[in-house]
């Protein structure tokens, strides 16, 4: 007897650890990075870079270089300026932000060590580098502005005399009455926090191949970049070409972390030279160039204080942030954003009403800084959480209890913070509860106390955080930046029943393609293996912003969901026409057209698609199947959709050596709907590793003359696997109502909170010695100094 | 980051290598594992005309146990030392130190001879050579000669090797009965160059130390024998007073210099902490 065939039930990949298709390809070495692409007739470029932080070029002689073997072309800043117009990186919503015109290659003056002053094009990169050594440049060195603390002093030279001073941007925020609150407070804690300048170290360096076809006046740029449409607009504008004649292709990207979302002068030069020479030109930054020309970030000094009442309730914050950004604001997102975020985010997780803040953003003769993963967050979180732990310590309160008292209650949303941020719905208390359980907080405290009695000094540090994700047009668009605030997804039903998804958000190695495939497969009703995802080609994908500010899943995922729903509806209409049934009674499950009520299989999707493509003659005259759809989505309900989370770090400090061992790290995070738990956890894990880099290792060192002292990976210390603690994750899911998918970003919360958690853990371990550190990274020497040992 | 142009010759034997060195004077460099030389070329810090590749000379490779010494061929890779059963039995401190040399990929290529001939002040083997009183055999077209590790390291990347000489083998005296040794280094990441590192080698008999040799690396422009500290510990039981006296001599012994992240004072402090821990290990 045959068993009855069970009907198919709806299935979903949302919330599943679905392996991503591109992981196998990348592991097999079949990635298509820019450096893997080769074009006929291509030439290689290498740059002559200033050895001085600030110098006038008094003589530049290319004649010997031009004679060198394999050399095709050499040029100065003036030669490149003939084809690439300069830019000034300001946006109107940062009132008063100023910067100077920046050229692709310096004209007559270099303003940081590493700025390009000439370029050589040759048959091979080695020949180009040989010829670089033959370029004769004489410099008149100029005083370098390196210390941000004195950048605004009257005696300090002004880097751009036309601007009048070295102040790029300033901002003040005052909710009023803050002075009185501090004056009447039971306790005021204050401290100064310093943050080492660092950079995002990508496995794949910046890379570009530009190909100009004069016959069609067409420029094609293969670029390791997060925002291909933004770059297309910029290339068109500064090469004076119609945007439609520019194509930007960004296939596989080997990590970006915000590094690859900016305009780099050397990349602009390559595009210009390709147009000038009418030949493909390629260039990859080598590691030395990456360290001195990729954007830097995070050089801040924050003086801050916090007022608390006798019960331990936070009353007010007062902070003053000083940050140095190099000689130019970086195009087109500007270098005002990081400091602005620090002002916005300080105190962010806590319920208080009084806040006063001031920000100064100054120019220096160092590598330009701009947005790097978790822009501003690690600074704001460290300042806030550092003061929170200090207050708890002074009051003799447990730091977890202090947070429970002060975190914005989970039932108090929507909520507007003292700095004016609008929160839809956060879950600080649910996350705190889950974290304390996950780490068995009381047991850990008991262990810490027991070991301390034996002379083993361990510390526990907590750090609550909020993260900016799913930005609206308020991030850049309102200021005049031509950076798309929306994204689109096109779906195409193939005759086989497979679906091709073409999305504007980009893959940086983090799993965007896998995430899109999961959303599409779930919402259309097909196996995830039947979805093929295409990203990163401005000739092909819908116009969109790309991947930054933790927006790919929240914005790109929602566009994919809406497109999927539309495609499914079209497929069911087609099936209804074929089967002569009402489409409303049909569903698509596991690539089968089924009866919605029973799940009874009526027709394989492959058959529906075949008829739709090849035999529309069999369909009613008035029915036209629509088998490709596009949907766009821009988040418009909130300026940003905030996420929240909390981290904990457990460390052991050796008071004799000042060495810190990271024993364990926990994080509970709420990024709304989780599409792929494994990918979310890996985002958090990688983010925490980068945050640990900031806390423990990474700092770009300059001498007083602006010479970069640690431009190799032997000297600039990035976090490595052996030093990473085990990390444990937990999640709370509060979907955003601003989209149907409900997903928020998860890309930056790890980086945002890890430095603060580690700092608090170290200071907890140092507490018996009456010692405290607040300058990142927390090197052995800084601990030894705090301990009075050196 | 491409190396400037250079010529390349693979030497089939030591005689050929020496002949090439003679023919090209100071413009040739010996290529062994290449783990220091190649980055130097790629950074264009050095522009030799010729690289003489000795990596295929089989008799320069291997570990041989003799009556009074272990002979390590100059081309013996760090990983070969790390995995040597003979060394694990006879000189376990060297095996322990090998694990701290950079990362596996580098240990799979880098050689002990290259490390000693380069004399990087932050490297482990030059200091080990001092602490264990090793001797070296150097070969040239004029023949072979024996050099003592003591006096071999003359300054930053400077050694007693003459132009035209190739380091052939490293001779490690077998420890006497009662021989004790300890190794340690302080690094912020595993595999990094040490902020301070040291080998301590001594005989322990009746609770007293004799023949104490202490060599530091990563603290000065060359590996350093801490002569004052050695004297302070000689004949003692490594007690607190002796250690304190030894630590007091370190500043003069080491004359430490700051690195990118650590001041002279920090280097000195950490050297002292390390010394205390290593001496304690001798008695463990």
Tab-separated table of C-alpha atoms in Angstrom, chain A residues 366-645:
chain	number	residue	atom	x	y	z
A	366	UNK	CA	50.145	62.788	8.604
A	367	UNK	CA	48.232	60.305	6.465
A	368	UNK	CA	44.613	61.453	6.020
A	369	UNK	CA	42.076	59.785	8.275
A	370	UNK	CA	38.531	58.791	7.492
A	371	UNK	CA	35.865	56.211	8.236
A	372	UNK	CA	37.111	52.820	9.415
A	373	UNK	CA	34.944	50.020	10.789
A	374	UNK	CA	32.743	51.210	13.669
A	375	UNK	CA	33.471	54.874	12.928
A	376	UNK	CA	33.791	56.757	16.210
A	377	UNK	CA	32.097	54.006	18.193
A	378	UNK	CA	35.165	52.498	19.904
A	379	UNK	CA	36.125	55.948	21.152
A	380	UNK	CA	32.684	56.875	22.452
A	381	UNK	CA	32.230	53.449	24.035
A	382	UNK	CA	35.642	53.497	25.735
A	383	UNK	CA	35.049	56.990	27.126
A	384	UNK	CA	31.565	56.140	28.344
A	385	UNK	CA	32.342	52.718	29.753
A	386	UNK	CA	35.617	53.883	31.274
A	387	UNK	CA	33.737	56.537	33.242
A	388	UNK	CA	30.930	54.127	34.122
A	389	UNK	CA	33.373	51.640	35.670
A	390	UNK	CA	35.216	54.417	37.437
A	391	UNK	CA	31.973	55.690	38.970
A	392	UNK	CA	30.949	52.191	40.024
A	393	UNK	CA	34.344	51.717	41.634
A	394	UNK	CA	34.137	55.020	43.505
A	395	UNK	CA	30.645	54.232	44.725
A	396	UNK	CA	31.624	50.706	45.684
A	397	UNK	CA	28.959	49.340	43.369
A	398	UNK	CA	29.227	46.257	41.227
A	399	UNK	CA	29.745	47.419	37.614
A	400	UNK	CA	26.984	45.136	36.335
A	401	UNK	CA	24.592	46.526	38.920
A	402	UNK	CA	25.613	50.080	37.988
A	403	UNK	CA	24.718	49.334	34.388
A	404	UNK	CA	21.433	47.725	35.314
A	405	UNK	CA	20.543	50.938	37.113
A	406	UNK	CA	21.470	53.218	34.230
A	407	UNK	CA	20.906	51.459	30.913
A	408	UNK	CA	17.840	52.795	29.089
A	409	UNK	CA	14.936	50.568	30.225
A	410	UNK	CA	13.767	48.134	27.565
A	411	UNK	CA	10.197	49.474	27.853
A	412	UNK	CA	11.103	53.132	27.343
A	413	UNK	CA	11.130	53.211	23.528
A	414	UNK	CA	11.006	55.032	21.234
A	415	UNK	CA	13.662	57.051	23.010
A	416	UNK	CA	15.616	60.171	22.107
A	417	UNK	CA	19.064	60.363	23.658
A	418	UNK	CA	20.584	63.444	25.250
A	419	UNK	CA	22.641	63.913	22.078
A	420	UNK	CA	19.478	63.683	19.977
A	421	UNK	CA	19.777	60.131	18.651
A	422	UNK	CA	16.478	58.387	18.048
A	423	UNK	CA	16.193	54.763	19.110
A	424	UNK	CA	13.329	52.655	17.761
A	425	UNK	CA	13.615	49.736	20.183
A	426	UNK	CA	16.722	48.529	21.990
A	427	UNK	CA	17.203	45.670	24.445
A	428	UNK	CA	20.048	46.658	26.766
A	429	UNK	CA	18.620	44.941	29.812
A	430	UNK	CA	17.740	41.709	28.035
A	431	UNK	CA	21.284	41.655	26.643
A	432	UNK	CA	22.858	42.409	30.034
A	433	UNK	CA	20.862	39.638	31.695
A	434	UNK	CA	21.817	37.173	29.012
A	435	UNK	CA	25.478	38.168	29.149
A	436	UNK	CA	25.745	37.778	32.921
A	437	UNK	CA	24.191	34.337	32.626
A	438	UNK	CA	26.375	33.352	29.694
A	439	UNK	CA	29.581	34.245	31.555
A	440	UNK	CA	28.288	33.052	34.942
A	441	UNK	CA	29.194	36.431	36.341
A	442	UNK	CA	28.958	35.649	40.073
A	443	UNK	CA	31.113	32.543	39.678
A	444	UNK	CA	33.667	34.479	37.648
A	445	UNK	CA	33.815	37.201	40.324
A	446	UNK	CA	34.360	34.519	42.956
A	447	UNK	CA	37.144	32.952	40.895
A	448	UNK	CA	38.737	36.357	40.421
A	449	UNK	CA	38.709	37.014	44.178
A	450	UNK	CA	40.119	33.580	44.995
A	451	UNK	CA	42.958	33.965	42.500
A	452	UNK	CA	43.730	37.498	43.625
A	453	UNK	CA	44.398	36.100	47.087
A	454	UNK	CA	47.025	33.871	45.440
A	455	UNK	CA	48.691	36.776	43.646
A	456	UNK	CA	47.064	36.111	40.291
A	457	UNK	CA	45.571	39.311	38.979
A	458	UNK	CA	42.567	38.871	36.784
A	459	UNK	CA	40.022	41.435	35.762
A	460	UNK	CA	36.498	41.486	34.364
A	461	UNK	CA	35.372	44.307	32.108
A	462	UNK	CA	31.946	45.099	30.718
A	463	UNK	CA	31.071	47.420	27.861
A	464	UNK	CA	27.585	48.249	26.657
A	465	UNK	CA	27.231	49.752	23.215
A	466	UNK	CA	24.969	51.005	20.499
A	467	UNK	CA	25.757	50.741	16.818
A	468	UNK	CA	24.708	52.878	13.864
A	469	UNK	CA	23.243	50.631	11.137
A	470	UNK	CA	20.851	50.840	8.163
A	471	UNK	CA	21.522	54.561	7.599
A	472	UNK	CA	19.002	56.790	5.879
A	473	UNK	CA	19.903	59.643	3.543
A	474	UNK	CA	20.705	61.679	6.648
A	475	UNK	CA	24.170	60.127	6.787
A	476	UNK	CA	25.494	61.573	3.522
A	477	UNK	CA	22.778	62.423	1.026
A	478	UNK	CA	21.422	65.459	2.877
A	479	UNK	CA	24.886	66.980	2.866
A	480	UNK	CA	25.109	66.814	-0.897
A	481	UNK	CA	27.121	63.599	-1.212
A	482	UNK	CA	26.206	61.555	-4.276
A	483	UNK	CA	26.170	58.334	-2.267
A	484	UNK	CA	23.035	56.302	-2.708
A	485	UNK	CA	20.938	55.901	0.434
A	486	UNK	CA	18.963	53.046	-1.077
A	487	UNK	CA	19.744	49.787	-2.767
A	488	UNK	CA	18.091	47.550	-5.268
A	489	UNK	CA	17.791	43.914	-6.165
A	490	UNK	CA	16.881	42.490	-9.544
A	491	UNK	CA	15.679	38.913	-9.756
A	492	UNK	CA	15.497	36.928	-12.944
A	493	UNK	CA	13.713	33.605	-13.168
A	494	UNK	CA	15.756	31.303	-15.377
A	495	UNK	CA	13.997	28.735	-17.591
A	496	UNK	CA	15.344	26.014	-15.290
A	497	UNK	CA	13.523	27.467	-12.301
A	498	UNK	CA	16.702	28.874	-10.837
A	499	UNK	CA	16.882	32.531	-9.879
A	500	UNK	CA	19.639	35.004	-10.599
A	501	UNK	CA	19.818	37.794	-8.006
A	502	UNK	CA	21.631	40.979	-8.939
A	503	UNK	CA	22.183	43.318	-6.033
A	504	UNK	CA	23.697	46.742	-5.469
A	505	UNK	CA	25.231	45.790	-2.130
A	506	UNK	CA	28.701	44.333	-2.424
A	507	UNK	CA	30.669	41.342	-1.195
A	508	UNK	CA	33.787	42.107	0.822
A	509	UNK	CA	34.401	38.551	1.945
A	510	UNK	CA	31.843	38.899	4.741
A	511	UNK	CA	29.086	36.847	3.115
A	512	UNK	CA	26.801	39.383	1.410
A	513	UNK	CA	26.152	37.000	-1.473
A	514	UNK	CA	25.241	34.175	0.876
A	515	UNK	CA	22.930	36.459	2.869
A	516	UNK	CA	21.128	37.639	-0.308
A	517	UNK	CA	20.798	34.031	-1.512
A	518	UNK	CA	19.201	32.999	1.783
A	519	UNK	CA	16.661	35.823	1.667
A	520	UNK	CA	15.777	35.141	-1.973
A	521	UNK	CA	15.574	31.371	-1.582
A	522	UNK	CA	13.346	31.718	1.480
A	523	UNK	CA	10.999	34.330	0.046
A	524	UNK	CA	10.699	32.807	-3.440
A	525	UNK	CA	10.468	29.250	-2.184
A	526	UNK	CA	13.423	27.518	-3.821
A	527	UNK	CA	16.556	25.769	-2.515
A	528	UNK	CA	19.364	28.189	-1.715
A	529	UNK	CA	21.562	26.312	-4.192
A	530	UNK	CA	19.195	27.494	-6.921
A	531	UNK	CA	20.024	31.169	-6.346
A	532	UNK	CA	22.982	32.706	-8.095
A	533	UNK	CA	24.048	36.127	-6.831
A	534	UNK	CA	25.799	38.800	-8.868
A	535	UNK	CA	27.314	41.861	-7.204
A	536	UNK	CA	29.747	44.642	-7.935
A	537	UNK	CA	29.271	45.782	-11.531
A	538	UNK	CA	27.725	49.164	-12.253
A	539	UNK	CA	26.719	48.064	-15.761
A	540	UNK	CA	24.729	45.204	-14.318
A	541	UNK	CA	23.478	45.791	-10.787
A	542	UNK	CA	20.714	48.154	-9.695
A	543	UNK	CA	22.016	51.534	-8.570
A	544	UNK	CA	22.825	51.507	-4.886
A	545	UNK	CA	25.064	52.524	-2.051
A	546	UNK	CA	27.105	49.365	-1.643
A	547	UNK	CA	28.452	48.012	1.617
A	548	UNK	CA	29.247	50.359	4.517
A	549	UNK	CA	27.695	51.478	7.823
A	550	UNK	CA	26.389	47.937	8.370
A	551	UNK	CA	23.748	48.333	5.684
A	552	UNK	CA	24.134	45.334	3.345
A	553	UNK	CA	21.768	42.984	5.175
A	554	UNK	CA	19.347	45.620	6.459
A	555	UNK	CA	19.017	47.595	3.207
A	556	UNK	CA	20.161	45.144	0.521
A	557	UNK	CA	18.420	42.231	2.240
A	558	UNK	CA	15.100	44.096	2.387
A	559	UNK	CA	15.324	45.021	-1.315
A	560	UNK	CA	15.975	41.333	-2.055
A	561	UNK	CA	12.993	40.329	0.093
A	562	UNK	CA	10.634	42.721	-1.674
A	563	UNK	CA	11.891	41.641	-5.097
A	564	UNK	CA	11.471	37.992	-4.070
A	565	UNK	CA	7.891	38.526	-2.979
A	566	UNK	CA	7.111	40.197	-6.281
A	567	UNK	CA	8.811	37.473	-8.308
A	568	UNK	CA	7.001	34.782	-6.379
A	569	UNK	CA	3.695	36.517	-6.965
A	570	UNK	CA	4.496	36.677	-10.700
A	571	UNK	CA	5.472	33.004	-10.739
A	572	UNK	CA	2.236	32.027	-9.022
A	573	UNK	CA	0.260	34.125	-11.511
A	574	UNK	CA	2.000	32.271	-14.316
A	575	UNK	CA	1.346	28.929	-12.642
A	576	UNK	CA	-2.287	29.906	-12.175
A	577	UNK	CA	-2.549	30.699	-15.878
A	578	UNK	CA	-0.956	27.390	-16.805
A	579	UNK	CA	-2.922	25.297	-14.316
A	580	UNK	CA	-6.130	27.297	-14.796
A	581	UNK	CA	-6.389	27.860	-11.058
A	582	UNK	CA	-6.683	30.966	-8.940
A	583	UNK	CA	-3.139	32.083	-8.101
A	584	UNK	CA	-4.262	33.025	-4.605
A	585	UNK	CA	-4.730	29.333	-3.868
A	586	UNK	CA	-1.187	28.451	-4.950
A	587	UNK	CA	2.185	28.611	-3.282
A	588	UNK	CA	5.784	27.971	-4.255
A	589	UNK	CA	7.631	25.655	-1.890
A	590	UNK	CA	10.950	23.897	-2.483
A	591	UNK	CA	10.731	24.683	-6.194
A	592	UNK	CA	7.280	23.115	-6.496
A	593	UNK	CA	4.029	24.859	-7.282
A	594	UNK	CA	1.715	23.566	-4.570
A	595	UNK	CA	-1.819	24.029	-3.409
A	596	UNK	CA	-1.485	26.581	-0.624
A	597	UNK	CA	-3.946	24.896	1.725
A	598	UNK	CA	-2.685	21.326	1.488
A	599	UNK	CA	0.822	21.598	0.150
A	600	UNK	CA	-0.121	19.177	-2.609
A	601	UNK	CA	2.428	19.342	-5.410
A	602	UNK	CA	0.887	20.567	-8.666
A	603	UNK	CA	3.845	21.350	-10.905
A	604	UNK	CA	7.623	21.673	-10.620
A	605	UNK	CA	8.843	25.263	-10.918
A	606	UNK	CA	11.121	24.201	-13.731
A	607	UNK	CA	8.030	23.320	-15.785
A	608	UNK	CA	6.323	26.609	-14.922
A	609	UNK	CA	9.445	28.529	-15.910
A	610	UNK	CA	9.858	26.515	-19.101
A	611	UNK	CA	6.374	27.327	-20.250
A	612	UNK	CA	6.774	30.981	-19.219
A	613	UNK	CA	9.911	31.339	-21.308
A	614	UNK	CA	9.378	29.032	-24.306
A	615	UNK	CA	5.626	28.451	-24.619
A	616	UNK	CA	3.793	31.668	-23.798
A	617	UNK	CA	1.709	30.776	-26.872
A	618	UNK	CA	-0.105	28.279	-24.645
A	619	UNK	CA	-1.162	30.964	-22.193
A	620	UNK	CA	-4.301	33.122	-22.366
A	621	UNK	CA	-3.886	36.026	-24.796
A	622	UNK	CA	-4.299	38.668	-22.085
A	623	UNK	CA	-1.689	37.162	-19.712
A	624	UNK	CA	1.942	38.270	-20.040
A	625	UNK	CA	4.312	36.602	-17.545
A	626	UNK	CA	6.769	38.952	-15.779
A	627	UNK	CA	9.799	36.894	-14.948
A	628	UNK	CA	12.267	39.629	-14.020
A	629	UNK	CA	11.593	42.123	-11.247
A	630	UNK	CA	13.485	44.862	-9.464
A	631	UNK	CA	12.720	46.355	-6.090
A	632	UNK	CA	14.473	49.218	-4.340
A	633	UNK	CA	14.588	49.927	-0.636
A	634	UNK	CA	15.766	52.923	1.331
A	635	UNK	CA	15.320	53.130	5.089
A	636	UNK	CA	13.301	56.280	5.758
A	637	UNK	CA	11.717	55.796	9.193
A	638	UNK	CA	14.779	56.685	11.268
A	639	UNK	CA	18.029	58.546	10.635
A	640	UNK	CA	19.735	55.274	11.573
A	641	UNK	CA	18.434	51.967	12.860
A	642	UNK	CA	20.460	51.446	16.020
A	643	UNK	CA	21.455	48.082	17.365
A	644	UNK	CA	22.717	47.404	20.849
A	645	UNK	CA	24.849	44.878	22.607
